[in-house]
PDB file of C-alpha atoms and ligand atoms in Angstrom:
ATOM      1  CA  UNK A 131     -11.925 -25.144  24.147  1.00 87.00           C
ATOM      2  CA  UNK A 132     -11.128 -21.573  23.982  1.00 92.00           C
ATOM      3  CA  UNK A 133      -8.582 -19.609  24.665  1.00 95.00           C
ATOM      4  CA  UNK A 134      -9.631 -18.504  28.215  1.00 95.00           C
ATOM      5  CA  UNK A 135     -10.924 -22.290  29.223  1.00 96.00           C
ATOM      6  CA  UNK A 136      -7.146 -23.394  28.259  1.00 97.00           C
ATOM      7  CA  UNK A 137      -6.146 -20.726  30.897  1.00 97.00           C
ATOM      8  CA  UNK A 138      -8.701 -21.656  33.128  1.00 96.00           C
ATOM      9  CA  UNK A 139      -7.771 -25.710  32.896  1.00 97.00           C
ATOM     10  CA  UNK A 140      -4.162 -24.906  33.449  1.00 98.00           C
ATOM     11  CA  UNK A 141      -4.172 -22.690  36.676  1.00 97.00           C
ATOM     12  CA  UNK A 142      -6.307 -25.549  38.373  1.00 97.00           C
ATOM     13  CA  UNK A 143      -3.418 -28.150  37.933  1.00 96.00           C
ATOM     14  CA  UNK A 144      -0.901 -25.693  39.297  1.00 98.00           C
ATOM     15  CA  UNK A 145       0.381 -25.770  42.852  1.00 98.00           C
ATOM     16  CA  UNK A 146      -0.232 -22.326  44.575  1.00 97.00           C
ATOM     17  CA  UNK A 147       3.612 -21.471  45.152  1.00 97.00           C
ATOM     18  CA  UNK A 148       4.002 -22.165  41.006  1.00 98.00           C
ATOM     19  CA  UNK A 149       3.426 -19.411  38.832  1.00 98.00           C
ATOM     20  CA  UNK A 150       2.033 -19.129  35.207  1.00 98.00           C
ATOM     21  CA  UNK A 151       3.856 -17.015  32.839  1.00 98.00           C
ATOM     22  CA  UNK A 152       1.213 -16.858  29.342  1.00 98.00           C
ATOM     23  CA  UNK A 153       3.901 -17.014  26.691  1.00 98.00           C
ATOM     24  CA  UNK A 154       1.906 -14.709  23.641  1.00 97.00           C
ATOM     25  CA  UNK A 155       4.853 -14.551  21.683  1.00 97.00           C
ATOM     26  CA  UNK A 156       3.486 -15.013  17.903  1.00 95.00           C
ATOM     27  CA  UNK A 157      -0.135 -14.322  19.061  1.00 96.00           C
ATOM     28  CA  UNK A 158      -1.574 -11.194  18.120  1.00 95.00           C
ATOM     29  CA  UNK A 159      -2.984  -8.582  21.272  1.00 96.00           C
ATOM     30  CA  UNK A 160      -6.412  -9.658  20.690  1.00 96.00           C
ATOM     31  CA  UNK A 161      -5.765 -13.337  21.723  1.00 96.00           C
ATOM     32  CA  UNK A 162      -3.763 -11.797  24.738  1.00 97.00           C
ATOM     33  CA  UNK A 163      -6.201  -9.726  25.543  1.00 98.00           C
ATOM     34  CA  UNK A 164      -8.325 -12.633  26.018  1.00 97.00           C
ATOM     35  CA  UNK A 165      -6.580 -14.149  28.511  1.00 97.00           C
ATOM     36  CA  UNK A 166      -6.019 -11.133  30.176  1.00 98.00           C
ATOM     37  CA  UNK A 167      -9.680 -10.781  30.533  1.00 97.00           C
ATOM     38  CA  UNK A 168      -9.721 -14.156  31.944  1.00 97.00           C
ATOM     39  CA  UNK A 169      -7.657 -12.963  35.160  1.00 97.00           C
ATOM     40  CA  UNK A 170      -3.876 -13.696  33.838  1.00 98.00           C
ATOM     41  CA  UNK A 171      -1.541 -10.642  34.159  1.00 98.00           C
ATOM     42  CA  UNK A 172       1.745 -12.150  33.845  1.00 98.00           C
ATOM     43  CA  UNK A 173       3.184 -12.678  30.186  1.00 98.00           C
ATOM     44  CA  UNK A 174       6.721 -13.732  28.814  1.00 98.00           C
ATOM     45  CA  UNK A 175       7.824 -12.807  24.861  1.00 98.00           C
ATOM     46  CA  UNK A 176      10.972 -14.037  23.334  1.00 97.00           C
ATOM     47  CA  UNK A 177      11.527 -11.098  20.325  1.00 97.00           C
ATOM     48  CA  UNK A 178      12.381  -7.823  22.013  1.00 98.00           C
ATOM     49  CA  UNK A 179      10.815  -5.827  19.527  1.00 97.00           C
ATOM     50  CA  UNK A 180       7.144  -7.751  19.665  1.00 98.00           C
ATOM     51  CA  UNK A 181       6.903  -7.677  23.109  1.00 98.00           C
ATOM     52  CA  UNK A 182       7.531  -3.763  22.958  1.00 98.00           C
ATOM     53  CA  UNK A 183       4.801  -3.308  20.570  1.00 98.00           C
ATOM     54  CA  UNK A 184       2.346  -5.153  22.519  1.00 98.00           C
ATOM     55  CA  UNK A 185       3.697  -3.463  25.919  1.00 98.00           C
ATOM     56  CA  UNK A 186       2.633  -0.106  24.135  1.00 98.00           C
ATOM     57  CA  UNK A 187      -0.922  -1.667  23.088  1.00 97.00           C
ATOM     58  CA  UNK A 188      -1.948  -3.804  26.391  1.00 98.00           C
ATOM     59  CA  UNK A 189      -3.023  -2.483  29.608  1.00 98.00           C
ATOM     60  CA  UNK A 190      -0.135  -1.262  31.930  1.00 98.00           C
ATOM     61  CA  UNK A 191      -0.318  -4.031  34.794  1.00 98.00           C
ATOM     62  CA  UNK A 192       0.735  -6.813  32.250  1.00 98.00           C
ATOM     63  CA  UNK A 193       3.881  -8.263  33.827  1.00 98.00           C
ATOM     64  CA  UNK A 194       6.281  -8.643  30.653  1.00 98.00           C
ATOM     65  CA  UNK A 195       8.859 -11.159  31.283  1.00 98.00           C
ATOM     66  CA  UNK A 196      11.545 -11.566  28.282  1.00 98.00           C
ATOM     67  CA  UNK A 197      12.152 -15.692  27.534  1.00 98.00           C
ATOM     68  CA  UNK A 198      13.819 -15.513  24.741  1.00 96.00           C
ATOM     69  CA  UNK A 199      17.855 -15.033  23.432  1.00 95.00           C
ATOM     70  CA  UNK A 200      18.796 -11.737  24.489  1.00 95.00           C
ATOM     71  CA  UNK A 201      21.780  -9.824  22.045  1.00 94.00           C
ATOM     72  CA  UNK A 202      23.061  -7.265  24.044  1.00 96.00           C
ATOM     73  CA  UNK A 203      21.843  -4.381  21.976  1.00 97.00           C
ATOM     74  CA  UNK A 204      17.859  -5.247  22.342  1.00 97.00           C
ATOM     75  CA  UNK A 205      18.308  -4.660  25.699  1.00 98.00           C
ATOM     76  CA  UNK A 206      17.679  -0.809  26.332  1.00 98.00           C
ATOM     77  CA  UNK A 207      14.140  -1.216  24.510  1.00 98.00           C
ATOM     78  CA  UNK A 208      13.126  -3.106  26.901  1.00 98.00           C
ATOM     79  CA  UNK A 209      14.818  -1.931  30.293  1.00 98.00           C
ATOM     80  CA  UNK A 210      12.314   0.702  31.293  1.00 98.00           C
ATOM     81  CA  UNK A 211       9.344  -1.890  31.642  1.00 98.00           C
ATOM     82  CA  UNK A 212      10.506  -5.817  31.678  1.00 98.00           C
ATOM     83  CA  UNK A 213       9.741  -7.479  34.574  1.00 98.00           C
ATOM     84  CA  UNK A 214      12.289 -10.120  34.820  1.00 98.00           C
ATOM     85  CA  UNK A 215      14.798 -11.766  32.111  1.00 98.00           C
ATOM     86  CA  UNK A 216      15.088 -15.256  32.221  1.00 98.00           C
ATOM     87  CA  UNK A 217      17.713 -16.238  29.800  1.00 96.00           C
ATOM     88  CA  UNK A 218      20.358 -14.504  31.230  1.00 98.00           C
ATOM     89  CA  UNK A 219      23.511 -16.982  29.432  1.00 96.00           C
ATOM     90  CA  UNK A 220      26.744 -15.347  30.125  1.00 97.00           C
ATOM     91  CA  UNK A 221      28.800 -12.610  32.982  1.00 98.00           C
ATOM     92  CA  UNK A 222      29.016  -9.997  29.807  1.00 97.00           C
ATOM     93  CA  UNK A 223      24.642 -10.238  29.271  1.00 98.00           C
ATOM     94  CA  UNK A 224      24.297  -9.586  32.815  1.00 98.00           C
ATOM     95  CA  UNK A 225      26.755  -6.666  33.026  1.00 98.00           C
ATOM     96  CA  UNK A 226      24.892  -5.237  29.863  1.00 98.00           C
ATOM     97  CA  UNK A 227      21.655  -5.635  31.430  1.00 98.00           C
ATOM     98  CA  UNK A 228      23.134  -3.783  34.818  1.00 98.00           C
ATOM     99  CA  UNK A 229      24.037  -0.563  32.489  1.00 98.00           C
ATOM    100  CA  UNK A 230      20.816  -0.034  30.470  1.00 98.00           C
ATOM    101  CA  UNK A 231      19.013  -0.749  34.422  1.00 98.00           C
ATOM    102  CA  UNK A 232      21.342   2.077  35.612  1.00 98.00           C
ATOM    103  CA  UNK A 233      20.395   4.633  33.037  1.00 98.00           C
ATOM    104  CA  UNK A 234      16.690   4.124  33.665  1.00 98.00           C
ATOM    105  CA  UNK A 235      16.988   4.015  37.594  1.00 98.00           C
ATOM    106  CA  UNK A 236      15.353   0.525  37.646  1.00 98.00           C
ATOM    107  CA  UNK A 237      16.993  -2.512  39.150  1.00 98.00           C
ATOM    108  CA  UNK A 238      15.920  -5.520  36.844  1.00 98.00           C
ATOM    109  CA  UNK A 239      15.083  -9.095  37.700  1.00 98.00           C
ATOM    110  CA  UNK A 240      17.365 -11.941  36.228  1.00 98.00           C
ATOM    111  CA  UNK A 241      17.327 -15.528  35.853  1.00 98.00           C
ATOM    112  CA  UNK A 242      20.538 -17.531  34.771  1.00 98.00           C
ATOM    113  CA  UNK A 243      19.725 -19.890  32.145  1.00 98.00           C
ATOM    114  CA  UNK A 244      21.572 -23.464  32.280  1.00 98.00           C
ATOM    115  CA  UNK A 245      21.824 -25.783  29.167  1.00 97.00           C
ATOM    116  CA  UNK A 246      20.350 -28.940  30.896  1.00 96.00           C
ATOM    117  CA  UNK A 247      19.192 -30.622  27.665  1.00 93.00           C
ATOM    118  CA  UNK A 248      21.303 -32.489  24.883  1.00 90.00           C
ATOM    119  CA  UNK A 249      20.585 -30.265  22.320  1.00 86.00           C
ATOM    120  CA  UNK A 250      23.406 -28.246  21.188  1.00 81.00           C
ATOM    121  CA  UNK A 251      21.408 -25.623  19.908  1.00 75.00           C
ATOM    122  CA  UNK A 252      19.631 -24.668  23.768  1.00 74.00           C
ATOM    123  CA  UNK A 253      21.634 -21.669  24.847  1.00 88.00           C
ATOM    124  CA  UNK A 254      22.758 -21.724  28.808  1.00 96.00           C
ATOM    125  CA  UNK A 255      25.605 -21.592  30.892  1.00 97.00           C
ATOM    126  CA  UNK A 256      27.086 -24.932  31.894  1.00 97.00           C
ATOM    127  CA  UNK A 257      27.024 -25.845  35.522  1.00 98.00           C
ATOM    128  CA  UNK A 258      30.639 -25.396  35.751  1.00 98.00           C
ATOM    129  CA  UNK A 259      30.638 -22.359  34.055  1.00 98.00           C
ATOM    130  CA  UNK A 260      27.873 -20.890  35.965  1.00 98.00           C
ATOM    131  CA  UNK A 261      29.527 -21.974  39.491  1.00 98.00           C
ATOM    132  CA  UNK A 262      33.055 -20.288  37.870  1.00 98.00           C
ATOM    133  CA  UNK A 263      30.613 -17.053  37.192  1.00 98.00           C
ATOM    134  CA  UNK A 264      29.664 -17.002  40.653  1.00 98.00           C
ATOM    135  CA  UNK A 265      33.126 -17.728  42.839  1.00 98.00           C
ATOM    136  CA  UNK A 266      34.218 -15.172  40.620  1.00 98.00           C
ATOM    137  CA  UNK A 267      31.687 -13.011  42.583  1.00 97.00           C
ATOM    138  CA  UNK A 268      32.100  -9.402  40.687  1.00 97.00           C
ATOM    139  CA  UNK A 269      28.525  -9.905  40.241  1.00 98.00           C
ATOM    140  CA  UNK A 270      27.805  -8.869  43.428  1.00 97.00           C
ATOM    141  CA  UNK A 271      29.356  -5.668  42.053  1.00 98.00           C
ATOM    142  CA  UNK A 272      26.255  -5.308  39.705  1.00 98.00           C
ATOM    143  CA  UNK A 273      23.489  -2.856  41.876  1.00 98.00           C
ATOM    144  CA  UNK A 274      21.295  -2.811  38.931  1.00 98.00           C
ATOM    145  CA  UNK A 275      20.258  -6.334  38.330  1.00 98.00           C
ATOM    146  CA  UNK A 276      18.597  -8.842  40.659  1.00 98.00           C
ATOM    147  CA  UNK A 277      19.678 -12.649  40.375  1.00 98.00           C
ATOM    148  CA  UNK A 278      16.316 -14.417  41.278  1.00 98.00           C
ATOM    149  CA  UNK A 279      16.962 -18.230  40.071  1.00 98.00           C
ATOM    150  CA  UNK A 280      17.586 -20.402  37.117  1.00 98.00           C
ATOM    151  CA  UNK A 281      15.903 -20.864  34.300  1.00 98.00           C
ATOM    152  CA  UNK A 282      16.283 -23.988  31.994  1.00 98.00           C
ATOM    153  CA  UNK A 283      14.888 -26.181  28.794  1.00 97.00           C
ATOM    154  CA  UNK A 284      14.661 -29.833  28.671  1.00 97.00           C
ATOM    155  CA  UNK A 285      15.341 -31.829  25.450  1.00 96.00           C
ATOM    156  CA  UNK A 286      12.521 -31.722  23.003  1.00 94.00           C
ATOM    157  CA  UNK A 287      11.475 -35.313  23.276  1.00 95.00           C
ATOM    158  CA  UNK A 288       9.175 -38.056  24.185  1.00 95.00           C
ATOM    159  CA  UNK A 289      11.295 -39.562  26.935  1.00 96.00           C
ATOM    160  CA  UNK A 290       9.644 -38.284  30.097  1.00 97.00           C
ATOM    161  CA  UNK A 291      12.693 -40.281  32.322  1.00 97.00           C
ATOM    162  CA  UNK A 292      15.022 -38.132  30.125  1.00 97.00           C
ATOM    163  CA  UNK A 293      13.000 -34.673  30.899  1.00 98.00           C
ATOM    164  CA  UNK A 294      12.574 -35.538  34.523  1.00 98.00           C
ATOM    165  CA  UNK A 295      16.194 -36.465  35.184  1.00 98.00           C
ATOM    166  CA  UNK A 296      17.047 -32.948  33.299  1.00 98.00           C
ATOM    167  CA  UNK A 297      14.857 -30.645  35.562  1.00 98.00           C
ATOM    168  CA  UNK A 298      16.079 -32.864  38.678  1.00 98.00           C
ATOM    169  CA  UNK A 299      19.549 -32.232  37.935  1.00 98.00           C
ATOM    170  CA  UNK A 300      18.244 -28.288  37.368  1.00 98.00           C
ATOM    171  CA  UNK A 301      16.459 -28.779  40.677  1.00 98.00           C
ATOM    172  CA  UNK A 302      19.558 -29.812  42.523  1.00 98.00           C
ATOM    173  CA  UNK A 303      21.777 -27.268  41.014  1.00 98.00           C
ATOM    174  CA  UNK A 304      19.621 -24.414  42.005  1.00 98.00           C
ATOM    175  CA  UNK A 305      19.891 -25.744  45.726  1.00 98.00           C
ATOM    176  CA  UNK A 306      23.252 -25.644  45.510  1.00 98.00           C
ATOM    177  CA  UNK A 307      23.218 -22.291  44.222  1.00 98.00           C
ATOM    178  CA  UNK A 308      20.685 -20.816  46.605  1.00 98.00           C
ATOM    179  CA  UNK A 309      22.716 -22.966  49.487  1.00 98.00           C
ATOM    180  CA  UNK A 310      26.049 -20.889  48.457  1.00 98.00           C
ATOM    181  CA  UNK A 311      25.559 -17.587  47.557  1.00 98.00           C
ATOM    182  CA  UNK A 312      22.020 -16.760  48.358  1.00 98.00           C
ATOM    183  CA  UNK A 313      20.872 -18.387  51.043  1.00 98.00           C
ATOM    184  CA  UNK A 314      20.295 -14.893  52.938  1.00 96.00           C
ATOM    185  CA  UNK A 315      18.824 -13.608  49.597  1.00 97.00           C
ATOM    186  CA  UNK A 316      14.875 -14.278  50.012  1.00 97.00           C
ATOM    187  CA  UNK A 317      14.122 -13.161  46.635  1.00 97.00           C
ATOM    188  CA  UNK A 318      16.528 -15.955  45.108  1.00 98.00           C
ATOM    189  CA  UNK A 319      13.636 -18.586  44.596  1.00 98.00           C
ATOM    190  CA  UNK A 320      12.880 -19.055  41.407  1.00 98.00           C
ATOM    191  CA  UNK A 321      13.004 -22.220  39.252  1.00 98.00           C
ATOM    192  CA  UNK A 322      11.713 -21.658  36.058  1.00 98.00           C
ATOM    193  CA  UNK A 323      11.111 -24.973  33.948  1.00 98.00           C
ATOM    194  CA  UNK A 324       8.455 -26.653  32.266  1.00 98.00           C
ATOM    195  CA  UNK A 325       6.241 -25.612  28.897  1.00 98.00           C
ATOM    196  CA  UNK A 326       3.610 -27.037  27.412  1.00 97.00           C
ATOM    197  CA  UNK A 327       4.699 -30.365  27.230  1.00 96.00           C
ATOM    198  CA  UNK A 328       6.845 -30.635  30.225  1.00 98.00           C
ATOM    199  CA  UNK A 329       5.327 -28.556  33.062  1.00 98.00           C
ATOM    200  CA  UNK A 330       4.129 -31.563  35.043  1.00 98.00           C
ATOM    201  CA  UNK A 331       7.367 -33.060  35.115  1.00 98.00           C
ATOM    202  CA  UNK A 332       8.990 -29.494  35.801  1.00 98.00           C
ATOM    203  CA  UNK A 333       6.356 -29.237  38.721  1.00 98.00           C
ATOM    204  CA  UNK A 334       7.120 -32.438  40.152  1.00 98.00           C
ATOM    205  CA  UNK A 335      10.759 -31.275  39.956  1.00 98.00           C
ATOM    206  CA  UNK A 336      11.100 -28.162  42.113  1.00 98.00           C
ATOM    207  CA  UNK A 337       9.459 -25.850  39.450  1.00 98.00           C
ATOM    208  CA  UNK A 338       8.378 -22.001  40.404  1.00 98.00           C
ATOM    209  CA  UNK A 339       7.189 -20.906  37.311  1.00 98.00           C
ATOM    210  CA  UNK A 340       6.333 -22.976  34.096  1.00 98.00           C
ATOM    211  CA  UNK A 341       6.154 -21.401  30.662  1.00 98.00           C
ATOM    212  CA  UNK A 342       3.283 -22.144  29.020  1.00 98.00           C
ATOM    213  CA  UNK A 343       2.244 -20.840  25.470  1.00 98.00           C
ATOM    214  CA  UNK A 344       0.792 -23.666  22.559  1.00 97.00           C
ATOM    215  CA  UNK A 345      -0.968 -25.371  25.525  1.00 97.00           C
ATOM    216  CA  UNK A 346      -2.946 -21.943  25.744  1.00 97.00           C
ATOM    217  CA  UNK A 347      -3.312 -20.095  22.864  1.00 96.00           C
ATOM    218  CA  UNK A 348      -2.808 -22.748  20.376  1.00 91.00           C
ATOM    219  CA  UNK A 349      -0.390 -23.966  18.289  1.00 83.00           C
ATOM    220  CA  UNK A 350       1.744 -20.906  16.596  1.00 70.00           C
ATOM    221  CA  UNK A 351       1.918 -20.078  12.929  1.00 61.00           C
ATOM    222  CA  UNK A 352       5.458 -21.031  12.102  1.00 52.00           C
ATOM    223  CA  UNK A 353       5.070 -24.376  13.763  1.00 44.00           C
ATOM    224  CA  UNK A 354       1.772 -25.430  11.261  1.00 41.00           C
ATOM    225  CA  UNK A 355       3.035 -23.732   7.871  1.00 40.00           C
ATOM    226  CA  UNK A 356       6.310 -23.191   8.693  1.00 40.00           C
ATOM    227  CA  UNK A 357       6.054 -19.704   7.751  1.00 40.00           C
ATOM    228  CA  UNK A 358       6.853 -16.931  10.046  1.00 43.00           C
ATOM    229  CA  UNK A 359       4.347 -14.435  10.055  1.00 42.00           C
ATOM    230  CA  UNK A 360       6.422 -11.756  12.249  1.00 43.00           C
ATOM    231  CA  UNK A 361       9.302  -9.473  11.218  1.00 36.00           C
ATOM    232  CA  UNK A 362      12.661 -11.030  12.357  1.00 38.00           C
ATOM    233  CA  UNK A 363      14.578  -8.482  14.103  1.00 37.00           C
TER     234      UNK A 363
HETATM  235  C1  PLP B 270       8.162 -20.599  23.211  1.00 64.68           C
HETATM  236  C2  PLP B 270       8.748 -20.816  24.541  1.00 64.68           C
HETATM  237  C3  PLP B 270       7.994 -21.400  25.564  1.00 64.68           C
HETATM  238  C4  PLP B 270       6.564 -21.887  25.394  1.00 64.68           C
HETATM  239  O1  PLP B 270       6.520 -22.990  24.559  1.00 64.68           O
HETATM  240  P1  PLP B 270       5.183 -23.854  24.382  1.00 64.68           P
HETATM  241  O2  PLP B 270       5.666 -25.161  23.931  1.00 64.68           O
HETATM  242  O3  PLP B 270       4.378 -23.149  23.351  1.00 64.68           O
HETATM  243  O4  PLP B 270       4.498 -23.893  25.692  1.00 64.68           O
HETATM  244  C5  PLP B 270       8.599 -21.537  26.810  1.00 64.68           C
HETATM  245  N1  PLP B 270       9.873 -21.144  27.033  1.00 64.68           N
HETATM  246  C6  PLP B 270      10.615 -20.587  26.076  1.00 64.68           C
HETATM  247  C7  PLP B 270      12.017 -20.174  26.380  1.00 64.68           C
HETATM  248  C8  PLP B 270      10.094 -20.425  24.793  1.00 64.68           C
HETATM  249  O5  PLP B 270      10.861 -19.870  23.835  1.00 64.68           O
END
């Protein structure tokens, strides 16, 4: 299969109200360009300094939406173009993300990302430490950012009881959230969960946007020879 029938196989399994983000990160622009040809316009990168590089290259309506760990000073390269953040992981990212928004006149689109898996290396507030965030409600202080939804990982294994349960209790929590603080906020909606070899479970879960790189462009370099072939930053 190539690259674009991938694409093409994936958007017919998803539900209309779920949305694809094309994760490129890795994959040089040719490949992306590929897939962009095929109709996708919506791409997430986890290295701040690669997706810049490939904003400057690709055509202007790519939708660039950062996945990855964000340190606090990556963020004004990307702040004058990034569509949404999803791994927002602590009160003192989002208020760093708010000033670089400010000095560019741009109000950016967050996600808060919860550790759901057992893994002790997924980043992610707790539950309890995201509700704590959100009593504390200085957020709501922050004109610069938008809170849109969660964002979340399941464990990294072959148990699909142990993903679904994960993404259900994601699920849950996000109607808690949404029930609390933003139920008169229409643009808090989104739920994104699910990658290559999760997004069906994610879907059946409550997911809004799965993540979905390996599945599309193939398996990336590091993960075959276990050598990076990108710059770390
Ligand atoms: C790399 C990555 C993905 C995509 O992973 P695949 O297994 O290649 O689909 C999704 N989400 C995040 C946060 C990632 O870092």
């Amino acid at each position: 299969m190539t690259i674009a029938e991938n694409l093409k196989q994936i958007r017919s399994e998803l539900p209309e109200n779920v949305r694809l983000v094309a994760v490129s990160k890795y994959h040089p622009v040719e490949a992306i360009m590929e897939v962009y040809r095929a109709g996708q316009r919506l791409f997430g990168e986890s290295k701040v300094q690669e997706m810049g590089a490939k904003h400057e290259s690709l055509p202007a309506d790519i939708e660039w939406h950062f996945i990855g760990h964000l340190q606090t000073n990556k963020i004004k390269y990307m702040a004058p173009y990034v569509a949404m953040i999803h791994g927002i992981d602590s009160y003192k990212l989002l208020v760093e993300v708010n000033k670089h928004a400010a000095r560019v006149g741009r109000v950016i689109n967050c996600l808060l990302q919860l550790h759901i898996a057992r893994e002790e290396t997924k980043f992610g507030f707790s539950f309890e430490e995201c509700r704590d965030m959100l009593k504390a409600g200085d957020w709501r202080e922050l004109k610069n950012v938008h809170l849109c939804g969660l964002m979340g990982m399941a464990t990294n294994t072959d148990c699909v009881e142990q993903i679904r349960s994960e993404f259900c209790s994601l699920h849950d929590f996000f109607c808690e959230v949404k029930h609390t603080w933003f139920a008169a906020d229409s643009a808090f909606c989104e739920l994104s969960m699910g990658m290559s070899h999760d997004y069906h479970e994610a879907i059946d879960a409550g997911s809004t946007m799965v993540r979905v790189g390996s599945k599309i462009f193939g398996e990336r370099e590091y993960q075959t020879n276990g050598n990076i072939n990108h710059k770390s930053e």
